Structure formats: C-alpha cells, structure tokens
PDB file of C-alpha atoms in Angstrom:
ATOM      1  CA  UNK A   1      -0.527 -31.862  36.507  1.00 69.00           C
ATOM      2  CA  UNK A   2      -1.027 -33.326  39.606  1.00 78.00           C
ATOM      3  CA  UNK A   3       0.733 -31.814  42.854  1.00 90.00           C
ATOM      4  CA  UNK A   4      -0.134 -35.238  44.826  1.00 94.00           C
ATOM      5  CA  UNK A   5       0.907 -38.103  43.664  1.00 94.00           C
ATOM      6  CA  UNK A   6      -0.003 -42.063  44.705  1.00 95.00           C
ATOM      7  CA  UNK A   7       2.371 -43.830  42.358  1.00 91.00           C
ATOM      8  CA  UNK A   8       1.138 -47.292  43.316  1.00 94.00           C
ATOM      9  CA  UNK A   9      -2.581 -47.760  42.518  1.00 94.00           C
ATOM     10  CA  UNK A  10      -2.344 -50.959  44.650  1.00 96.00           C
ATOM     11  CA  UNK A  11      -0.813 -53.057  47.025  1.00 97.00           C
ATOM     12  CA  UNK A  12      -1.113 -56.481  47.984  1.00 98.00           C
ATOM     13  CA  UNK A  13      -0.006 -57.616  52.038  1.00 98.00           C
ATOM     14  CA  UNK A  14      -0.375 -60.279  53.934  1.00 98.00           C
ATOM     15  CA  UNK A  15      -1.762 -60.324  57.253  1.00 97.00           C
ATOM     16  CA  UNK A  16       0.340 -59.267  60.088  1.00 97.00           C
ATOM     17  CA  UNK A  17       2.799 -57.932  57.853  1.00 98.00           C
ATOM     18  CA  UNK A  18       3.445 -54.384  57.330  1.00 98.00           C
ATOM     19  CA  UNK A  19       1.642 -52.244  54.567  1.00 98.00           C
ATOM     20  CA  UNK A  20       3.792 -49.152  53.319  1.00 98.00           C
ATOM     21  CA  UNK A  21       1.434 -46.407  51.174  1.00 98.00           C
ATOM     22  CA  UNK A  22       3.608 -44.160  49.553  1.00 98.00           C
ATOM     23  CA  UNK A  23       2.426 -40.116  48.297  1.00 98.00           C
ATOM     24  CA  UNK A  24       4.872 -37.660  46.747  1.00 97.00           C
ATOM     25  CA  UNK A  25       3.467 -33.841  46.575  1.00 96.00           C
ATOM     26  CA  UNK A  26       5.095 -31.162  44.335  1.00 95.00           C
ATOM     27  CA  UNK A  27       3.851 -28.123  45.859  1.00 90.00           C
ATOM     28  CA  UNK A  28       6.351 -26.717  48.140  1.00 90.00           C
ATOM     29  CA  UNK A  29       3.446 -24.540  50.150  1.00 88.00           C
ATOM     30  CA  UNK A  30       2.105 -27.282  51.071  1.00 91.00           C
ATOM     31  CA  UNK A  31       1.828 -27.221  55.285  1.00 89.00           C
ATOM     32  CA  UNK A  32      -0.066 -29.888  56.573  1.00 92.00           C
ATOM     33  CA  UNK A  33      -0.726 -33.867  55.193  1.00 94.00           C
ATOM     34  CA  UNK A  34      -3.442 -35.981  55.798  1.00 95.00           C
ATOM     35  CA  UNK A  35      -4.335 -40.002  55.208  1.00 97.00           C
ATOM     36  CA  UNK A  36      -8.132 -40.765  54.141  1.00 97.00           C
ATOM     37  CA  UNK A  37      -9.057 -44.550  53.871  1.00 97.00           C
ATOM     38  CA  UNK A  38     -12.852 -45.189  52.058  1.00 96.00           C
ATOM     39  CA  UNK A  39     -14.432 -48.390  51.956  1.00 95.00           C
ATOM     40  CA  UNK A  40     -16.586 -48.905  48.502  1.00 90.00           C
ATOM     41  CA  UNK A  41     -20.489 -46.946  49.304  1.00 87.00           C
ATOM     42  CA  UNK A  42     -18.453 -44.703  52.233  1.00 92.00           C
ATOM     43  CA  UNK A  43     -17.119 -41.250  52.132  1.00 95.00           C
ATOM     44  CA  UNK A  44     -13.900 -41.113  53.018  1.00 96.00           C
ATOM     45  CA  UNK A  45     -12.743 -41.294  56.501  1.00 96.00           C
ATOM     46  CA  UNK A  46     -10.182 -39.370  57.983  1.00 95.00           C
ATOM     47  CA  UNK A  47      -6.934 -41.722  59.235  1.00 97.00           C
ATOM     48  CA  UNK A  48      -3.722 -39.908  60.464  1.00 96.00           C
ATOM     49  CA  UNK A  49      -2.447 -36.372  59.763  1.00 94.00           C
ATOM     50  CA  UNK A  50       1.441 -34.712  59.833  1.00 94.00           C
ATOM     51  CA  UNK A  51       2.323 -30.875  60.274  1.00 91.00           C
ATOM     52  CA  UNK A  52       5.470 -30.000  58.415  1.00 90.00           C
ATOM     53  CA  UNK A  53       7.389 -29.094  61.405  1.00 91.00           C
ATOM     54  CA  UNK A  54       7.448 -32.996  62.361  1.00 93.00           C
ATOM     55  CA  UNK A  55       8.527 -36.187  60.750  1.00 95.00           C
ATOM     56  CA  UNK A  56       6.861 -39.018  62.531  1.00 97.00           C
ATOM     57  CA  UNK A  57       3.325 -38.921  63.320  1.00 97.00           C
ATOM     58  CA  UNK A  58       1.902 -42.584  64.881  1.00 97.00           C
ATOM     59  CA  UNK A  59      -1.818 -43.670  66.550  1.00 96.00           C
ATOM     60  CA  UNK A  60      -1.763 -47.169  67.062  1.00 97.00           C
ATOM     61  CA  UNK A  61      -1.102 -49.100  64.161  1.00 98.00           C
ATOM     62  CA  UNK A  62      -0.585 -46.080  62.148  1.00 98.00           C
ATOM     63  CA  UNK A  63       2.568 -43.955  61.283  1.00 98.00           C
ATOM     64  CA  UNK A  64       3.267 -41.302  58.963  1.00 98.00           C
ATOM     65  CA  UNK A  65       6.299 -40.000  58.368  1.00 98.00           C
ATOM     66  CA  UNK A  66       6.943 -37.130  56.553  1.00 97.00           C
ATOM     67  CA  UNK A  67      10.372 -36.172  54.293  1.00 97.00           C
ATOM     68  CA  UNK A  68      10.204 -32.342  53.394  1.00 95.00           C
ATOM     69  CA  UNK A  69      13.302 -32.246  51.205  1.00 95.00           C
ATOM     70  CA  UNK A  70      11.974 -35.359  49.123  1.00 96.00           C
ATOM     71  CA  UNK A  71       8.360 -34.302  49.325  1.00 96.00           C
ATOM     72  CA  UNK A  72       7.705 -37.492  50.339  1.00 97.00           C
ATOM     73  CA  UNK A  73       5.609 -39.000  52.812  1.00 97.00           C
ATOM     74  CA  UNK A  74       4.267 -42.650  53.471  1.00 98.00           C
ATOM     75  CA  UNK A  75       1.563 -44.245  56.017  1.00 98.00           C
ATOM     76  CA  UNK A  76       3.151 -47.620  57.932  1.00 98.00           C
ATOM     77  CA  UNK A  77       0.293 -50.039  58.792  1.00 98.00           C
ATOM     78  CA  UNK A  78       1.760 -52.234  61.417  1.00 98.00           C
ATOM     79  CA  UNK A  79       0.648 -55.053  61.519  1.00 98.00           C
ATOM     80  CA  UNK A  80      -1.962 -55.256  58.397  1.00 98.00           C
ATOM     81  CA  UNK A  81      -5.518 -56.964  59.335  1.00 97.00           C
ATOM     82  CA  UNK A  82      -7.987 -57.720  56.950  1.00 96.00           C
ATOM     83  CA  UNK A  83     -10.286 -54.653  57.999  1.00 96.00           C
ATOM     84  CA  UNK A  84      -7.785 -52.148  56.546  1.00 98.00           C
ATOM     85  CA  UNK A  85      -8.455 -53.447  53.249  1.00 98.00           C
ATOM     86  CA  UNK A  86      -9.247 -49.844  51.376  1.00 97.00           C
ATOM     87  CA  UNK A  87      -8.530 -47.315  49.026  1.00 97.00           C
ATOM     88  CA  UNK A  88      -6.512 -44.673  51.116  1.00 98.00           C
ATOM     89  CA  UNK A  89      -5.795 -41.307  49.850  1.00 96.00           C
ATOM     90  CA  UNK A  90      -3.001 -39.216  50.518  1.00 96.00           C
ATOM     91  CA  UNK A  91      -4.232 -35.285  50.821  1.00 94.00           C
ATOM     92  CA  UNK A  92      -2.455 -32.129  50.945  1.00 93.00           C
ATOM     93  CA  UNK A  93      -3.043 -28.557  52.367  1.00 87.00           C
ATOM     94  CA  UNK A  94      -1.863 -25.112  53.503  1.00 78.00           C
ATOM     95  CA  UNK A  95      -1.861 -24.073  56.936  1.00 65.00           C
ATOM     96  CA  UNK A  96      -4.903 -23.206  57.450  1.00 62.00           C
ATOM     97  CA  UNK A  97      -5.640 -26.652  55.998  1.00 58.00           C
ATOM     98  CA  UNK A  98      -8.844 -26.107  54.308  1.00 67.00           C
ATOM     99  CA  UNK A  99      -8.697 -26.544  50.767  1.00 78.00           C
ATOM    100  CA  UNK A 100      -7.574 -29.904  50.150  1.00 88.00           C
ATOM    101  CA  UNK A 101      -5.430 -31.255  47.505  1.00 90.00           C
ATOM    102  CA  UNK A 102      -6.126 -35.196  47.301  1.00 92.00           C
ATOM    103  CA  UNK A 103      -4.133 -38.149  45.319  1.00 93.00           C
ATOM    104  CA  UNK A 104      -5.650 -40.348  42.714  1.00 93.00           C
ATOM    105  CA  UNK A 105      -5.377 -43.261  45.511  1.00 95.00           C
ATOM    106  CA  UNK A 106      -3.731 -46.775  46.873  1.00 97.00           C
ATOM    107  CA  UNK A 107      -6.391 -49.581  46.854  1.00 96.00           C
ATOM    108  CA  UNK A 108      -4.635 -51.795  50.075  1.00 98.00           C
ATOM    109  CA  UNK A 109      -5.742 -55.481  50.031  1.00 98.00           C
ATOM    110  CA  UNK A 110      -4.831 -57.324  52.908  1.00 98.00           C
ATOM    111  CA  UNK A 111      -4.598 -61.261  52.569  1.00 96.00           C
ATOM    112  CA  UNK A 112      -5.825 -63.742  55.034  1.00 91.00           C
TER     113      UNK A 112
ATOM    114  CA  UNK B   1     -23.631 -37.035  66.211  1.00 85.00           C
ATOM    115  CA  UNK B   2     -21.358 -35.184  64.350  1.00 83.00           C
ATOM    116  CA  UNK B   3     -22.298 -36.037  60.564  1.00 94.00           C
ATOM    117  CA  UNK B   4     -22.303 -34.562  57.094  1.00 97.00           C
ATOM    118  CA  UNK B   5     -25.146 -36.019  55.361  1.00 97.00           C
ATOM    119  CA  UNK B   6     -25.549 -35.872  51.660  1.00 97.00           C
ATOM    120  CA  UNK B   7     -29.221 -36.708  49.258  1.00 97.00           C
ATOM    121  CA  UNK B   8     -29.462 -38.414  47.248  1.00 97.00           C
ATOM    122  CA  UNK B   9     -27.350 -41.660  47.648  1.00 97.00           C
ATOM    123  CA  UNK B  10     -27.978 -42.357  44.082  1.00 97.00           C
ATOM    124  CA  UNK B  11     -29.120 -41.105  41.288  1.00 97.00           C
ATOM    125  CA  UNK B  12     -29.760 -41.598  37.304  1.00 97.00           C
ATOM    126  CA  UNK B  13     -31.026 -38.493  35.160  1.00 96.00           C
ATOM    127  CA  UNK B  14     -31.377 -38.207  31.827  1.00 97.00           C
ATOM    128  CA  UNK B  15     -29.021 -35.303  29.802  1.00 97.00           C
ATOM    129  CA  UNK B  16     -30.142 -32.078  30.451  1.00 97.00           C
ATOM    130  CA  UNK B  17     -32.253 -32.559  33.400  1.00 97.00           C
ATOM    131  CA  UNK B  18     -31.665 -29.899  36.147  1.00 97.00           C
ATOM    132  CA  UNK B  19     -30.677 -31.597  39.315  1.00 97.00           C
ATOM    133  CA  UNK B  20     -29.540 -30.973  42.561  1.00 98.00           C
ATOM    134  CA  UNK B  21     -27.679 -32.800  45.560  1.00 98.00           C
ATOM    135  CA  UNK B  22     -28.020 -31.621  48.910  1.00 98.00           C
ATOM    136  CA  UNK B  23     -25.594 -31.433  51.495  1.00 98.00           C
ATOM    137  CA  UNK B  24     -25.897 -30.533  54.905  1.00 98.00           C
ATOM    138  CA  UNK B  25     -23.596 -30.595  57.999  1.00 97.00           C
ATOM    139  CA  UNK B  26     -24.592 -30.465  61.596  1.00 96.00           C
ATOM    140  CA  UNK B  27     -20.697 -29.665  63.069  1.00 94.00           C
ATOM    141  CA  UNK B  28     -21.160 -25.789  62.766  1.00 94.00           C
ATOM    142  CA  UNK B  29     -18.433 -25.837  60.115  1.00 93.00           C
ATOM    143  CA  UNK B  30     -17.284 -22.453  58.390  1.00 91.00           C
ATOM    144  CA  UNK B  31     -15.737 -24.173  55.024  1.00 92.00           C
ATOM    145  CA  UNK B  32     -17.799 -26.900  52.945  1.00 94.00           C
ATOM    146  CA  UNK B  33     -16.678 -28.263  49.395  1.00 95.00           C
ATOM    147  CA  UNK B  34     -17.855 -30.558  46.707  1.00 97.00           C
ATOM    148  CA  UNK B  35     -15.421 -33.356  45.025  1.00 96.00           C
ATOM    149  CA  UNK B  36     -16.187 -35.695  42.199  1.00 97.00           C
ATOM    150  CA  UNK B  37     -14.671 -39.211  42.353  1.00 95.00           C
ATOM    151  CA  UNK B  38     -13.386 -40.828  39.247  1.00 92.00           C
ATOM    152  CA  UNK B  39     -11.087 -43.752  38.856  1.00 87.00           C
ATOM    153  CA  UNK B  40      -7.255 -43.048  38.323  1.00 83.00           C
ATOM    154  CA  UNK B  41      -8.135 -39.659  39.150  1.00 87.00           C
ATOM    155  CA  UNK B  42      -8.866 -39.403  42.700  1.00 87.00           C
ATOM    156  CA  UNK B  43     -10.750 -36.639  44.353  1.00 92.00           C
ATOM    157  CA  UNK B  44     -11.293 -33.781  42.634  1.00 93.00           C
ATOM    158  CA  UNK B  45     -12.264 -30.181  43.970  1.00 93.00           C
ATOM    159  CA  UNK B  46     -15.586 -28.419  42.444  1.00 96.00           C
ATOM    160  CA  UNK B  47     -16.017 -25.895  44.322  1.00 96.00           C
ATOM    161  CA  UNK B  48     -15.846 -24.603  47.935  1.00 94.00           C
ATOM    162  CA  UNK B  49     -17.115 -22.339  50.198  1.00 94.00           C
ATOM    163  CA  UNK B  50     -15.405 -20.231  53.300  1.00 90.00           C
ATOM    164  CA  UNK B  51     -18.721 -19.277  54.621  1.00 91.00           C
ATOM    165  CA  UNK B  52     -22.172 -18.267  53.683  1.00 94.00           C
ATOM    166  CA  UNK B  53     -22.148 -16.245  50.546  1.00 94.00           C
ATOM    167  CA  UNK B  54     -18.834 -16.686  49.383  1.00 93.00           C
ATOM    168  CA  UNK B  55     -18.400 -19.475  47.211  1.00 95.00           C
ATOM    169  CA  UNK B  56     -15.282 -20.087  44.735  1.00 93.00           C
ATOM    170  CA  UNK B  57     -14.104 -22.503  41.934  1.00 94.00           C
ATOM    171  CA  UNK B  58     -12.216 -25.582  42.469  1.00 92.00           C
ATOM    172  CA  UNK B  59     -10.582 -27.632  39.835  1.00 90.00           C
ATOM    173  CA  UNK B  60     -13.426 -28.504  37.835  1.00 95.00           C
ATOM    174  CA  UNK B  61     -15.840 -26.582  37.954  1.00 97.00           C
ATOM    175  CA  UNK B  62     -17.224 -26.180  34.570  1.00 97.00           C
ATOM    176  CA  UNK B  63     -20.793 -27.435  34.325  1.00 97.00           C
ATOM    177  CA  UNK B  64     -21.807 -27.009  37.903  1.00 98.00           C
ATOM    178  CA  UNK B  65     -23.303 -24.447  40.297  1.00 98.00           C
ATOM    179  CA  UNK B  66     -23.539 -24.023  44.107  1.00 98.00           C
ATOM    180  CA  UNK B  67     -24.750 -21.807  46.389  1.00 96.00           C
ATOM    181  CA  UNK B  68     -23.681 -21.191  50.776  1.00 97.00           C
ATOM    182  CA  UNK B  69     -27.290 -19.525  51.958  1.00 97.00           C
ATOM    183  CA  UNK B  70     -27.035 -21.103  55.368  1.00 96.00           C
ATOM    184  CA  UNK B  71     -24.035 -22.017  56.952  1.00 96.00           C
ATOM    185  CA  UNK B  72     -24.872 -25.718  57.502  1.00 97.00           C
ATOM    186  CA  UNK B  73     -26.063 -26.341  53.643  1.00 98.00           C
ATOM    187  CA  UNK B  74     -24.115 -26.492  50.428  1.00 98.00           C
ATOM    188  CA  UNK B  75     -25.827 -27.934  47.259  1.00 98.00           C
ATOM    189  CA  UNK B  76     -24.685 -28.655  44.535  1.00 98.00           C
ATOM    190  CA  UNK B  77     -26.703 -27.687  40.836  1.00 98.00           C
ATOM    191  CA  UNK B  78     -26.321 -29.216  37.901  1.00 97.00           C
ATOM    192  CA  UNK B  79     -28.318 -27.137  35.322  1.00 96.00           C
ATOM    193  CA  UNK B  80     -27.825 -29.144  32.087  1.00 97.00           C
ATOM    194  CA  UNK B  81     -26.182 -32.515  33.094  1.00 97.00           C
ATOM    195  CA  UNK B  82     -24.072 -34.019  30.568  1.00 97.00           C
ATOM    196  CA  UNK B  83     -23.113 -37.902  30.599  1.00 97.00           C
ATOM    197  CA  UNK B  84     -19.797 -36.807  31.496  1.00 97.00           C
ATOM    198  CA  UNK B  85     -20.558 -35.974  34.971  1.00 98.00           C
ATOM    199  CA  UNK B  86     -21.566 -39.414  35.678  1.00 97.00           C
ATOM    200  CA  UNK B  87     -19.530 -39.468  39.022  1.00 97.00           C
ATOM    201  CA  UNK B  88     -19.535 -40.429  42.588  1.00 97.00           C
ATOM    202  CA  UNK B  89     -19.379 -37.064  44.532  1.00 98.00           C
ATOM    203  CA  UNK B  90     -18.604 -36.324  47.965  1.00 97.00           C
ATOM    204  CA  UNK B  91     -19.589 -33.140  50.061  1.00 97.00           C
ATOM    205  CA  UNK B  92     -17.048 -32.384  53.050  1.00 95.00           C
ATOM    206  CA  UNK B  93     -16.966 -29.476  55.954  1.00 94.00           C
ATOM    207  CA  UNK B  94     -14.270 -28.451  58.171  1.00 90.00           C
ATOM    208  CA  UNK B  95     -13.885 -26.003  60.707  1.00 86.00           C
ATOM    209  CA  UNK B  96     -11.955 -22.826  60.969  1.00 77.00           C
ATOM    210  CA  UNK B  97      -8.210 -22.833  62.651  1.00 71.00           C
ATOM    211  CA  UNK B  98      -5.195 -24.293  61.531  1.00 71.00           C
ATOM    212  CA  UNK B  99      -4.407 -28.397  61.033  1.00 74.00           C
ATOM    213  CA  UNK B 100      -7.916 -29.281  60.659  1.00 82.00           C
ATOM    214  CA  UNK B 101      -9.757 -32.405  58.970  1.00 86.00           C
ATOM    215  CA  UNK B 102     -12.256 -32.863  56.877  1.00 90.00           C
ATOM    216  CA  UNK B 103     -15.578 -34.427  57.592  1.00 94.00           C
ATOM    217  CA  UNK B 104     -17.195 -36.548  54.427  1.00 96.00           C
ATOM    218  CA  UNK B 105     -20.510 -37.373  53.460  1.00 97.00           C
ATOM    219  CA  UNK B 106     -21.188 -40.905  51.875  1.00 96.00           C
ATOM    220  CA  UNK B 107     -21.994 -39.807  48.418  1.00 97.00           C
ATOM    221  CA  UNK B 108     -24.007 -39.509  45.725  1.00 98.00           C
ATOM    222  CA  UNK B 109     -23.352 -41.838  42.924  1.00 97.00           C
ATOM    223  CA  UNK B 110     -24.823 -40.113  39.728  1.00 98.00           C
ATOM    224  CA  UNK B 111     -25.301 -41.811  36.098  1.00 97.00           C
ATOM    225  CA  UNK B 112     -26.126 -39.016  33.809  1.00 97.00           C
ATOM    226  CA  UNK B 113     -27.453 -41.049  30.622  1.00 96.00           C
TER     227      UNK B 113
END
C-alpha cells in the first residue's frame, strides 16, 4: 500500500494561472516533506521542502503548505510558466530525513 | 560542482547478463540509495546505504545487489537480469543531520530483453 499518495496523475494550467499539486501521506511518523520536479532524461530535482512543526513553506513562486491532521499537503505554483511543465513528486521522510518515501507523481502541463 | 553522476545513461542487455551501474557522488555524502522508476508507480526504494559497509533493503529489492566500499560509490549489480527490471533508475546521496535533501543522478534507462 502506498503511504504517499499523488491522486491526480495530471494537471492541465494555463499560463499565469495558479497550479495546485496535491499529496496525501498515511504514515503518521512521517517528519519532514519534500517537492521533486524531473524533466523527461533528468533525475529529479529537488523543489521546496516543509518540517512538520510549520504549515506554510514559500521560495518565490513556490508554496507548500502542510495539514498534519489531514495528512495533507499541496505545492502552489504562482503564477504557472511554461518551464514548470514536469512530473513533480511529492516525498516523505523521518527526521533525520534520509530514507525517502516518494509518490507515484503529478505530470504539470502548463499551456501557452 | 556538487554532482551525483551515474554510468551508464542507457543500457540494453540481454536476460541473464550480469551488469552493473555505477554511481558516484562527489558531495562527501554519508547515505546513498538506488530507486527504480516505473510509470503509475513512482520512485521506488532498492536499497540504501548509511555509510560504507552497511547496506540495507529497500522496497524492492529482490533481484539486485549493491555494495558501499568507498564512501563516494554505490553500484548497483544485477546478477541475472530479468526483463522485468527494464526500468529507469536513479542513484541519490544525502548528507547526515536532520531536514536534508536528496541529490539525484540523471539515470540509467535499462531494457532488459
């Protein structure tokens, strides 16, 4: 069974507009929550990250925010361009944060 | 620069050939790991190491081997390839401490036929 969970293999957005990825973990352990995006012939690419003890995480363009009691999180992309079109993947860890626990993945196509 | 570079980008073997992929990081990294890529399925753990000589399991680790002899390599062995590990694969590091990232290699796209 998975513990993290993309429910939306993709998402369509046009540009400007804001891109919400959604990721829903099961494991309660879990301590720390990082975005990945990978462009096709890359290895993933490390985005935006979250501790537990916040709820709002943002660099630029990028937010995550973080819901404990839902186990829910969700990466805002504000406003979409063209160059964020990519799979992103939602991963999960302890606190030490080494051994990752990654989602199946969002592919995020961003319209002209 | 800082870099986790993986060989061979691609690859096609025929079942039952012994192969390896390299994997080698330059950031001084304690923990390094191997993932396979498959659609719908994300990125799955194979195994993982916490430093040299201690190596453990990940999710799927049936049908592989690795080994942590130096602290900046981490191959990966695949003694009798099946055509079920065709797969895109990934080798990442990351460093000791709490909240930490990991660093990704490009990937090895292998076609096991």
């Amino acid at each position: 069974d998975q513990q993290v969970k993309q429910n939306s293999p993709s998402l369509s957005v046009q540009e400007g507009r804001i891109s919400i990825l959604n990721c829903d973990y099961t494991n309660s352990m879990f301590d720390y929550f990082l975005w990945y995006k990978k462009y096709p012939a890359e290895g993933p690419t490390f985005l935006i990250s979250i501790s537990s003890i916040k709820d709002k995480n943002e660099d630029g363009r990028f937010t995550v925010f973080l819901n404990k009691s839902a186990k829910h999180l969700s990466l805002h992309i504000v406003p979409s361009q063209p160059g964020d079109s990519a799979v992103y993947f939602c991963a999960a860890s302890g606190y030490y944060g080494q051994n990752f626990v990654f989602g199946p993945g969002t592919r995020l196509s961003v319209l002209p | 620069e800082a870099q986790v570079t993986q060989n061979p980008r691609y690859l096609i073997t025929v079942t039952g050939k012994k192969l390896t992929v390299t994997c080698s990081q330059n950031m001084n990294h304690e923990y390094m790991s191997w993932y396979r890529q498959d659609p719908g399925l994300g990125l799955r753990q194979i195994y993982y190491s916490m430093n040299v000589e201690v190596t453990d399991k990940g999710d799927v680790p049936e049908g592989y081997k690795v080994s942590r002899k130096e602290k900046r390599n981490f191959p990966l062995i695949l003694e009798s390839p099946s055509p079920n590990q065709t797969s895109l694969y990934f080798c990442a590091s990351s460093g000791r401490g709490v909240n930490t990232e990991a660093f990704f290699g490009q990937g090895t796209r292998l076609t096991v036929v």
